[in-house]
Tab-separated table of C-alpha atoms in Angstrom:
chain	number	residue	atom	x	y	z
B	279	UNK	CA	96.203	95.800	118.495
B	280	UNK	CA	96.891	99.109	116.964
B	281	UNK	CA	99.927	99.709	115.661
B	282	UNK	CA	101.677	102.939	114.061
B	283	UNK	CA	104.608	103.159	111.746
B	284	UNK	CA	106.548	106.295	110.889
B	285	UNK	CA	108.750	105.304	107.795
B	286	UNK	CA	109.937	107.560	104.684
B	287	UNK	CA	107.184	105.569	102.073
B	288	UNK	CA	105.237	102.786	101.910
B	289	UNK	CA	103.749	104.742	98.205
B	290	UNK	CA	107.264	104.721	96.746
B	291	UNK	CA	110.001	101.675	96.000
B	292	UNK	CA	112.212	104.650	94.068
B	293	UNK	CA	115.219	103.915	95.246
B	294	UNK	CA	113.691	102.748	98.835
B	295	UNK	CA	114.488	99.242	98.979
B	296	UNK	CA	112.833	99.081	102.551
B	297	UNK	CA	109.634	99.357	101.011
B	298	UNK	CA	109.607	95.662	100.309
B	299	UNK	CA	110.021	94.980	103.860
B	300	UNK	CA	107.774	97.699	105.385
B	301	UNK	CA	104.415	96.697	102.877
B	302	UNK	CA	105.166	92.715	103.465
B	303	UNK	CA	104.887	92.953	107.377
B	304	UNK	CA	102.049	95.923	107.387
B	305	UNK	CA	100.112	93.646	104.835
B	306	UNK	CA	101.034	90.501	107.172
B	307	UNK	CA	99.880	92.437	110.254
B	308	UNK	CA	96.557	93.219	108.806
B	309	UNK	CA	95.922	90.119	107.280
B	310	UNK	CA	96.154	89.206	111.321
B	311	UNK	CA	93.318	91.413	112.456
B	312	UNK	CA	95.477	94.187	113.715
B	313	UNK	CA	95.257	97.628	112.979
B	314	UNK	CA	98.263	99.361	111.150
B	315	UNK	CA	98.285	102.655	110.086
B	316	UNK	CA	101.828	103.642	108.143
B	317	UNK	CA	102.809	107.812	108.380
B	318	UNK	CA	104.728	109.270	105.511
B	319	UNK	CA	106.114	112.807	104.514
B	320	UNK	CA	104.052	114.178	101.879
B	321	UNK	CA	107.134	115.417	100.304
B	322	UNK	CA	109.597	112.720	100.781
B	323	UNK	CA	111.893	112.015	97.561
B	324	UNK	CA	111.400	108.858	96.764
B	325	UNK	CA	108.052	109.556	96.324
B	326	UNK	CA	108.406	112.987	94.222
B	327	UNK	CA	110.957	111.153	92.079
B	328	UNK	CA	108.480	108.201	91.570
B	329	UNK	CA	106.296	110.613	90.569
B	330	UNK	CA	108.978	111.982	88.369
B	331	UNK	CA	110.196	108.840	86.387
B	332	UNK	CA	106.888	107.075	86.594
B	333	UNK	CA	103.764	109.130	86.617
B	334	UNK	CA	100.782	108.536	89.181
B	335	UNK	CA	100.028	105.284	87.349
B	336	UNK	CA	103.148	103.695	89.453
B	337	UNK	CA	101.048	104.855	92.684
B	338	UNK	CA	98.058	103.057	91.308
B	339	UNK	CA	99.979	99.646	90.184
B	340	UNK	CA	101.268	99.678	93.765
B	341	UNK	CA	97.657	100.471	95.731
B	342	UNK	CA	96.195	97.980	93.212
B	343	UNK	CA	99.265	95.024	94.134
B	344	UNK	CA	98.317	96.234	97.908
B	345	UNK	CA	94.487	96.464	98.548
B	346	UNK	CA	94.775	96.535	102.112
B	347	UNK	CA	97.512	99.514	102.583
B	348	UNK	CA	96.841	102.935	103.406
B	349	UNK	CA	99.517	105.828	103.386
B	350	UNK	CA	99.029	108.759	106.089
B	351	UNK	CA	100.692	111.458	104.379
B	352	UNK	CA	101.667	114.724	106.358
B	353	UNK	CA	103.060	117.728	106.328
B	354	UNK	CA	106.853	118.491	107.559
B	355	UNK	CA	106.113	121.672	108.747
B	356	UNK	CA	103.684	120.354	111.281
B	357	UNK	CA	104.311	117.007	111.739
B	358	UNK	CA	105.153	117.278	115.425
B	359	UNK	CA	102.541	119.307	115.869
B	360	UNK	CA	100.196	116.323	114.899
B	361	UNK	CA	102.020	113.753	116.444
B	362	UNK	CA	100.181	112.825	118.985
B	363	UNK	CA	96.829	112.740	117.388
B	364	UNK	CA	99.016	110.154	114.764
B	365	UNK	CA	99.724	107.987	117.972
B	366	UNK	CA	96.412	108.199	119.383
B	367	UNK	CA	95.441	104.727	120.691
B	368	UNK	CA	98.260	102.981	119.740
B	369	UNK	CA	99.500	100.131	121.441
B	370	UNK	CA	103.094	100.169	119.582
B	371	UNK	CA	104.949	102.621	117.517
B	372	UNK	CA	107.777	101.953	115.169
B	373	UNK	CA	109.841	104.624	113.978
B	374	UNK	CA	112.449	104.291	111.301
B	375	UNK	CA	115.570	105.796	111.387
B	376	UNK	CA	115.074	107.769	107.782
B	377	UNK	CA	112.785	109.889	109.508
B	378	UNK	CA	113.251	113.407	110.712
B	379	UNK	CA	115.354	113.957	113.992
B	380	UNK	CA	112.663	116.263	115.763
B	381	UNK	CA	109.950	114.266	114.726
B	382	UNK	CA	112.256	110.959	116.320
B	383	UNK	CA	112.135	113.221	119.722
B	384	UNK	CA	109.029	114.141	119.586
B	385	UNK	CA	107.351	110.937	119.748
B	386	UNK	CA	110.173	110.104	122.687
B	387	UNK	CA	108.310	112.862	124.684
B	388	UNK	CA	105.040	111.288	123.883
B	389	UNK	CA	106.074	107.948	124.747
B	390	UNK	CA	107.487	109.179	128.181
B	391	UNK	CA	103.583	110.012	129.272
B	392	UNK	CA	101.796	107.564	127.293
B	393	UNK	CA	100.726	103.897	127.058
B	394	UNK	CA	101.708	102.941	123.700
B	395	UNK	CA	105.513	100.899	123.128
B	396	UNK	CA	107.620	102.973	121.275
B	397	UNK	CA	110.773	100.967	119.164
B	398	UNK	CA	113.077	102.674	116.415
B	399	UNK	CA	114.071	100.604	112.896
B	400	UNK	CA	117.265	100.804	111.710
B	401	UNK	CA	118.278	99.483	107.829
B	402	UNK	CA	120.681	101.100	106.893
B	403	UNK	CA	124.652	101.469	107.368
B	404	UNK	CA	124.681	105.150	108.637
B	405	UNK	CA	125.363	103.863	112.162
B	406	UNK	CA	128.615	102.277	110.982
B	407	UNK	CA	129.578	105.381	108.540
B	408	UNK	CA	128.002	107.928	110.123
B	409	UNK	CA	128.453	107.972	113.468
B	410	UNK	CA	127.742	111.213	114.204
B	411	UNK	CA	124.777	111.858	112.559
B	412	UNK	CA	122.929	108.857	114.600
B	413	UNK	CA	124.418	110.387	117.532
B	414	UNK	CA	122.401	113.332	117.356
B	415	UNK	CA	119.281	111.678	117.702
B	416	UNK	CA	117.254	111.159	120.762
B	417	UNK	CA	115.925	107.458	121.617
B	418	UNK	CA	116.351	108.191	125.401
B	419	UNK	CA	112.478	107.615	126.001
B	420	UNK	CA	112.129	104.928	123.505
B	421	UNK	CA	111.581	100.727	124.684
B	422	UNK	CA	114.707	99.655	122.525
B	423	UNK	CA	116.081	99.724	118.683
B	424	UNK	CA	114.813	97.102	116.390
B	425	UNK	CA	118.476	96.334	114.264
B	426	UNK	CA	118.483	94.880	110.611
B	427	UNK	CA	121.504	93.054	112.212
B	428	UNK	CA	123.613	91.819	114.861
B	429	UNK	CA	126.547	94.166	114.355
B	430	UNK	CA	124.138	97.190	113.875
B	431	UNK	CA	122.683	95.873	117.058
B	432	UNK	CA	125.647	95.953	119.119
B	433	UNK	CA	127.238	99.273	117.694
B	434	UNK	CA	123.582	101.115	119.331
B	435	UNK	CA	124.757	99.039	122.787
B	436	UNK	CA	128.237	99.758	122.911
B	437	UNK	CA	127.885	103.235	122.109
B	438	UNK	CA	125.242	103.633	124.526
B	439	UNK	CA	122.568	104.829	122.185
B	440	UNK	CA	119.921	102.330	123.666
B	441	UNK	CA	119.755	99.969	126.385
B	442	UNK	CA	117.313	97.518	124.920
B	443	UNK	CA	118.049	96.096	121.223
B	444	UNK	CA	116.919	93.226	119.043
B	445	UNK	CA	118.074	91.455	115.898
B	446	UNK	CA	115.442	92.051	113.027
B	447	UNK	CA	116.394	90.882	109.878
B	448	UNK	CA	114.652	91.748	106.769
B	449	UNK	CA	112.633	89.141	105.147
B	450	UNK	CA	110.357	88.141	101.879
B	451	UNK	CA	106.932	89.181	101.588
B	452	UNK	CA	105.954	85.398	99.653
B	453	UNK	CA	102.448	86.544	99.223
B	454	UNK	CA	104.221	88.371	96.245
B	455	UNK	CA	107.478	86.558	96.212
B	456	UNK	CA	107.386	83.728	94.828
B	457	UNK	CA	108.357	80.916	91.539
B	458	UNK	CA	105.088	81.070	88.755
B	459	UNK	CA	102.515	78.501	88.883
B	460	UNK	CA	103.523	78.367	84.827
B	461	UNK	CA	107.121	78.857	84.137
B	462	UNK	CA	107.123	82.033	81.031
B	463	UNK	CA	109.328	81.625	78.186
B	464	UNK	CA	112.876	82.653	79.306
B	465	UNK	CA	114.214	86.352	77.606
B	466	UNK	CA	117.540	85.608	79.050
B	467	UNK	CA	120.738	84.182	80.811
B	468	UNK	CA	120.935	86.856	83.527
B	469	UNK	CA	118.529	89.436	85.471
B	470	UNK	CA	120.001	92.397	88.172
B	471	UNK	CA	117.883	94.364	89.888
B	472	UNK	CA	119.966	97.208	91.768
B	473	UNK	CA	120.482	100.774	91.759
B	474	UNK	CA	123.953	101.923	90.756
B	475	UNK	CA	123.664	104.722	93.930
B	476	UNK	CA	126.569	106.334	94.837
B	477	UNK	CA	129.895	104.606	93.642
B	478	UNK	CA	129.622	102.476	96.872
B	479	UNK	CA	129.859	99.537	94.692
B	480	UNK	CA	131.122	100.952	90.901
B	481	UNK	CA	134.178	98.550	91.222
B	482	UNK	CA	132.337	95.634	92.215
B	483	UNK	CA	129.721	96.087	90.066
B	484	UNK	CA	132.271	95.981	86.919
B	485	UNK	CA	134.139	92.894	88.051
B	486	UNK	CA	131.320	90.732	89.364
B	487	UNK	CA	128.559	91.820	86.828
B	488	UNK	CA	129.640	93.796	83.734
B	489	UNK	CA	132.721	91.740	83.394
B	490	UNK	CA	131.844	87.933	83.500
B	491	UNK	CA	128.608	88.898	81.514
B	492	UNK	CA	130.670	90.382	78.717
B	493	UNK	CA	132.983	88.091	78.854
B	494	UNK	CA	130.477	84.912	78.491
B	495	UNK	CA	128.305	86.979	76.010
B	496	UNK	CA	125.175	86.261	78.457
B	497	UNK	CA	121.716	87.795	77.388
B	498	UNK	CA	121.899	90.009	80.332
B	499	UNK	CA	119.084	92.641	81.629
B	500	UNK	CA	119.542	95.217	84.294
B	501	UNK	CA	116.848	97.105	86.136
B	502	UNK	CA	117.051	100.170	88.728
B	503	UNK	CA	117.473	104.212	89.075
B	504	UNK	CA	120.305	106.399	89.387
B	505	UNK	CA	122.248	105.430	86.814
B	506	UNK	CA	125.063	108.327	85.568
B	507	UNK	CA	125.831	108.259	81.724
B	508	UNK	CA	128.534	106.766	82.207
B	509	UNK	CA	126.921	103.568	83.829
B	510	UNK	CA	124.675	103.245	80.998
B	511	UNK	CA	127.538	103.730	78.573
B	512	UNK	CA	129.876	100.844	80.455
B	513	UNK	CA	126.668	98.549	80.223
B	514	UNK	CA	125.968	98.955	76.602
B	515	UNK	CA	129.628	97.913	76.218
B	516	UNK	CA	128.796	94.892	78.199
B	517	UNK	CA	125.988	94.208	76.402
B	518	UNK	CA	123.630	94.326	78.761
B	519	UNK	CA	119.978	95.933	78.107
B	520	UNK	CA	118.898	98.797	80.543
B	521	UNK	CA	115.282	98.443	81.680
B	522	UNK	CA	115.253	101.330	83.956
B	523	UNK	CA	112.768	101.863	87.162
B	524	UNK	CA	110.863	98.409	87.559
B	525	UNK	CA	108.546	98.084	90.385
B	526	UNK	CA	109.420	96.074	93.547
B	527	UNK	CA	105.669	94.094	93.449
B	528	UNK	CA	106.552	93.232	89.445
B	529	UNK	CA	110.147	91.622	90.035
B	530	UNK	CA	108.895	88.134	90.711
B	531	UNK	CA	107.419	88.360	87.017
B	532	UNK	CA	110.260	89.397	85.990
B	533	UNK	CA	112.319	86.970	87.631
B	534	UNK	CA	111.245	84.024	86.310
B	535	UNK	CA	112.184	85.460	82.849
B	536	UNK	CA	115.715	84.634	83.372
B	537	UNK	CA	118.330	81.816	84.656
B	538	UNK	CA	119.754	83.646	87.207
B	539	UNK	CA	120.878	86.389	89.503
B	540	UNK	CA	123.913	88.013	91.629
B	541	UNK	CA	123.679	89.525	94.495
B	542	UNK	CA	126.645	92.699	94.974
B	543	UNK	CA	126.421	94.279	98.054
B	544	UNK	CA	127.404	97.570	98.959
B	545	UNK	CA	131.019	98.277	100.222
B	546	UNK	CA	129.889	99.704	103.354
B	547	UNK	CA	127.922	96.167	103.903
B	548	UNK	CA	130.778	93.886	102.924
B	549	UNK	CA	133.477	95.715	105.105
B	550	UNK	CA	131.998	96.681	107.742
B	551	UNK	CA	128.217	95.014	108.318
B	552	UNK	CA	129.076	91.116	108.142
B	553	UNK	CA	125.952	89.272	107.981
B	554	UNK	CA	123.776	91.734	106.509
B	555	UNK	CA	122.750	90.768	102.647
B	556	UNK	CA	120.330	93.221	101.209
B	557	UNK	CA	116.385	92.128	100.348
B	558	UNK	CA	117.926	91.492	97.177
B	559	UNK	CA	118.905	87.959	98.243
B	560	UNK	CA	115.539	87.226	100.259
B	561	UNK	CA	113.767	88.327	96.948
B	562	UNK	CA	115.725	86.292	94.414
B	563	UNK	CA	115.784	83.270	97.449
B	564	UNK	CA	112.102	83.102	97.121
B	565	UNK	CA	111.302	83.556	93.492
B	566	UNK	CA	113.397	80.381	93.318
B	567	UNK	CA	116.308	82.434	91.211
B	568	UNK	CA	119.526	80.549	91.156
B	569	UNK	CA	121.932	83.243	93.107
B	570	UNK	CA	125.850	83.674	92.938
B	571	UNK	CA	126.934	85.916	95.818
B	572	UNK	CA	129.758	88.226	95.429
B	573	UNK	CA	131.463	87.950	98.626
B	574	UNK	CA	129.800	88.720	102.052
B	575	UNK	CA	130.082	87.222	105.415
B	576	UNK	CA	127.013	85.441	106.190
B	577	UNK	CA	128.509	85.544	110.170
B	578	UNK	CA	124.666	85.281	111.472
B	579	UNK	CA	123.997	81.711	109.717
B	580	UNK	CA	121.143	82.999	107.975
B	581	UNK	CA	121.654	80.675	104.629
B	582	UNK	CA	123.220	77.697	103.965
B	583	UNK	CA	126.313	78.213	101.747
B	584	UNK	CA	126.844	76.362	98.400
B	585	UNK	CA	123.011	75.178	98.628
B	586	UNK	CA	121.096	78.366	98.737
B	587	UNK	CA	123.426	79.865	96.729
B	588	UNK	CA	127.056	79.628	95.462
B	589	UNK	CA	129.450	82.202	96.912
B	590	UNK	CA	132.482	83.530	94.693
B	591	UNK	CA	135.593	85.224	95.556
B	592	UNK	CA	136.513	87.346	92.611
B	593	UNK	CA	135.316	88.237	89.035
B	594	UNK	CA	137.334	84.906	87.839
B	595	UNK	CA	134.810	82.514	89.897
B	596	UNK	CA	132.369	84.681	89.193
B	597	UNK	CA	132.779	83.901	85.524
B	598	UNK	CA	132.576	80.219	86.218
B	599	UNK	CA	130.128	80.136	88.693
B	600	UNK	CA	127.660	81.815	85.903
B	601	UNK	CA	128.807	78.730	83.372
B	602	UNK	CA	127.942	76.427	85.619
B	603	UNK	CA	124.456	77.397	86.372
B	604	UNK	CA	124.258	77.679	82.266
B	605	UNK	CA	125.409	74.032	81.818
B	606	UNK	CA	124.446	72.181	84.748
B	607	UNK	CA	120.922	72.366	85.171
B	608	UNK	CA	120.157	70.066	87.461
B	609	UNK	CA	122.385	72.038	90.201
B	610	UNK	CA	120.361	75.297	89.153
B	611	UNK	CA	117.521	73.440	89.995
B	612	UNK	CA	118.625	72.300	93.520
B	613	UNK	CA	119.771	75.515	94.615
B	614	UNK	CA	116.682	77.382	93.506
B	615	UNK	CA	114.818	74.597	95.271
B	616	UNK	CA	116.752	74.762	98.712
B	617	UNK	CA	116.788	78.547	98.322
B	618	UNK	CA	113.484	78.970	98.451
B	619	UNK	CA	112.685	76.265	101.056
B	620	UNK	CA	115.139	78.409	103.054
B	621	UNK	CA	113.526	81.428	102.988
B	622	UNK	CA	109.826	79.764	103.962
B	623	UNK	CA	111.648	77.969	106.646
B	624	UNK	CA	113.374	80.861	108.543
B	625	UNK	CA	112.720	84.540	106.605
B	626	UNK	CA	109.262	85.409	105.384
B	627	UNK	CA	107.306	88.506	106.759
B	628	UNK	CA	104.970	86.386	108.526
B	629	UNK	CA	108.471	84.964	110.296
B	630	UNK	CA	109.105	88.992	111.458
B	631	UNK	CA	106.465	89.589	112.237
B	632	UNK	CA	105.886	86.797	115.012
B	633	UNK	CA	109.137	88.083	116.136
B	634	UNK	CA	107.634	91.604	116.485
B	635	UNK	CA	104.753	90.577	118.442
B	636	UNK	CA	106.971	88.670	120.783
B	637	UNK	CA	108.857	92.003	121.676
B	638	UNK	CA	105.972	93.719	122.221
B	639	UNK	CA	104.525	91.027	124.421
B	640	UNK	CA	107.689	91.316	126.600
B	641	UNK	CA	107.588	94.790	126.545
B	642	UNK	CA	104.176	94.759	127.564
B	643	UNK	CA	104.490	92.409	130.447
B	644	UNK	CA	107.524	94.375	131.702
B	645	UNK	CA	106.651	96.473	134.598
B	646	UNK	CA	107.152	99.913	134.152
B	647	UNK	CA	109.379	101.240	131.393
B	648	UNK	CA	111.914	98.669	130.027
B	649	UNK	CA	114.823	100.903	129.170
B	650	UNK	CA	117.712	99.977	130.851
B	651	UNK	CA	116.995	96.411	131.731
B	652	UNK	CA	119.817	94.909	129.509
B	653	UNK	CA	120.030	93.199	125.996
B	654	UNK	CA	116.971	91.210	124.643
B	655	UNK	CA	117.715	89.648	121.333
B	656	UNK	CA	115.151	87.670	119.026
B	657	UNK	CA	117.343	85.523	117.002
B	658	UNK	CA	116.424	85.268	113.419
């Protein structure tokens, strides 16, 4: 099968935590036999500020981590121009919701006189906090809206922005992802990998990380971009060593440096996305990191609380939870263990990906187009 993907970067994990996602099931397709080809602006800014912090050596690490990827850059200008020779042949076409508007309507148009499947990928909050802006786009020709969750899922129903939508959580590429076949010496109590972004989590971030890290006098390290001055100054009063851009292939290494993780999601996530948890938690799940959650509403069942990870209600547990992992080892363990047999249970790539394939199968064997034809959902 041939299949096409229009996302902002599969070069780039600058601030593009979908990259993780997007290289684990195009390697995991390929790896099948199939045919992927992955379409990315030429100019998109994760990229340029890649290029910008890192150099074109962090383009090479990443080619050389994924052998059998292949970026089709293009132009903005004429992107719709050369849509359709992009979509030539293709049996199915995903299209992620970063990407531009008219380029999102004009592979609708192509889809309404062509063969291929056509879904859209949405992973992010926008359609929660920014209504309007998803609105404005045009999925009226596409086969349904792949949704990174079940209340992301339902908001495209209810507002009548698609007919057709499916649950597809993200998941953990564990060709990469994964505990060391030889444990390294340990540089430290703690490890965060996170971008500070835009003050969508500043408050959390100083009473579930900075604080209780202080406080405990942990060996902490944090890694990640967009960090203001005054981040960098509030984590040097912490005591907790910046480490700046870091890869998303090299986190497993660094990983297994340390005793543990948090995971802090996003305001926008904790209020109003229940059941969402970022990659962060699939990542740290499968490098066999002990995890303390800050809290989130795992409403969709996708972990098993207090085993896969301990869940805390406030900066106060928080504290605790972090000396408990320090003194009790053998519950570290155990989590880190059940954690990880989680994730190859229920949320790898190759998992997604078999759910993919099954849409697209149904899809295919539906006669004539399949908009309209009520909700599908592949439970995950």
């Amino acid at each position: 099968m041939r299949i096409v993907m229009f996302y902002h970067s599969l070069l780039s994990d600058w601030n593009h935590g979908n990259a993780h996602f997007l290289r684990g099931v195009a390697a995991e397709l390929i790896s099948r036999g199939h045919r992927v080809r992955v379409c990315e602006p030429a100019d998109n800014w994760s990229l340029a500020n890649l290029l910008a912090d890192a150099g074109p050596a962090a383009v090479a690490a990443m080619r050389a981590a994924y052998p059998t990827l292949k970026s089709t850059r293009y132009r903005r200008g004429n992107v719709v121009r050369r849509a359709a020779a992009l979509v030539d042949g293709a049996d199915l076409v995903i299209v992620h919701e970063w990407n531009d508007p008219e380029l999102i309507a004009a592979l609708g148009r192509l889809r309404r006189g062509g063969n291929f499947r056509l879904l859209f990928h949405d992973t992010h909050h926008r359609a929660a906090s920014d209504r309007d802006a998803l609105a404005q786009l045009d999925l009226s020709n596409y086969d349904g809206v792949l949704a990174f969750g079940r209340v992301i899922r339902d908001l495209y129903l209810r507002r009548r922005w698609t007919d057709r939508a499916w649950v597809w959580h993200e998941a953990a590429d564990v060709r990469l992802f994964h505990p060391p076949r030889q444990p390294p010496r340990l540089l430290g109590d703690l490890v965060w990998i996170g971008n500070w972004g835009d003050d969508e989590r500043t408050a959390e971030l100083m009473e579930f990380l900075l604080g209780p890290v202080q406080s405990l006098g942990l060996r902490a390290k944090v890694y990640g971009v967009r960090y203001p001055s005054q981040a960098l100054a509030a984590l040097e009063r912490a005591g907790i060593q910046y480490g700046g851009y870091l890869p998303n292939f090299e986190a497993p290494r660094v990983m297994a440096r340390y005793r543990m993780t948090v995971h802090i999601p996003r305001r926008p996530y904790a209020a109003a996305l229940p059941g969402i948890p970022t990659i962060r938690v699939f990542e740290a799940l499968a490098c066999g990191l002990p995890l303390i959650c800050a809290p989130w509403r795992d409403t969709e069942n996708l972990f098993h609380g207090r085993e896969d990870y301990l869940g805390v209600a406030d900066g106060r547990e928080m504290t605790r939870a972090m000396r408990l992992l320090l003194s009790d080892k053998a519950l570290a363990a155990a989590l880190a263990a059940h954690g990880r047999a989680t994730i190859l249970a229920r949320h790898t790539c190759a998992h997604r990906v078999d759910e993919l394939l099954d849409i697209y199968n149904s899809l295919k064997d539906s006669a004539g187009r399949t908009a309209g034809c009520g909700l599908a959902e592949v439970a995950s």
